[in-house]
XYZ file of C-alpha atoms in Angstrom:
56
model
C -95.187 51.411 1.022
C -95.049 47.638 -0.207
C -91.624 45.646 -0.564
C -91.456 46.038 -4.129
C -91.819 50.011 -3.671
C -88.964 49.357 -0.850
C -86.875 47.385 -3.272
C -87.168 49.340 -6.227
C -86.433 52.903 -4.381
C -83.623 50.713 -2.344
C -81.872 49.651 -5.393
C -82.303 52.614 -7.517
C -80.944 54.777 -4.508
C -78.347 52.384 -4.047
C -77.010 52.222 -7.773
C -76.545 56.018 -8.044
C -75.056 56.210 -4.971
C -72.509 53.583 -5.505
C -71.346 54.994 -8.640
C -68.971 57.351 -7.380
C -67.679 54.430 -4.987
C -67.105 51.332 -7.537
C -68.858 50.869 -10.831
C -69.572 47.391 -10.748
C -71.310 47.393 -7.508
C -73.791 49.943 -9.136
C -74.083 48.146 -11.789
C -74.651 44.754 -10.300
C -77.075 46.624 -7.796
C -79.120 48.273 -11.108
C -79.254 44.891 -12.872
C -80.411 42.874 -9.410
C -82.995 45.905 -9.051
C -84.509 45.912 -12.532
C -84.893 41.841 -12.448
C -86.677 42.041 -9.057
C -88.967 44.494 -10.738
C -89.540 42.489 -13.575
C -90.128 39.433 -12.143
C -92.700 41.460 -9.589
C -94.491 43.062 -12.183
C -94.676 39.691 -14.206
C -96.152 37.824 -11.352
C -99.223 40.923 -10.717
C -99.958 41.222 -14.107
C -100.457 36.951 -13.987
C -102.361 37.144 -10.992
C -99.936 35.529 -9.108
C -99.120 37.885 -6.412
C -99.350 37.244 -2.379
C -102.988 37.063 -1.739
C -102.957 40.451 0.061
C -102.631 42.159 -3.369
C -105.169 40.416 -5.141
C -107.515 41.188 -2.122
C -107.304 44.820 -2.723
């Protein structure tokens, strides 16, 4: 499991579990996860990912 998959899973899990504690914290977590994954997808599509990803 690479770093981006872990961040996506952890951020999604955190945003759903934080919903019962504090709605603003859950929203911030969900937005930050979405931004991180969007940037990651953009870099992979442009071919600017790290060298390990390009060699596979």
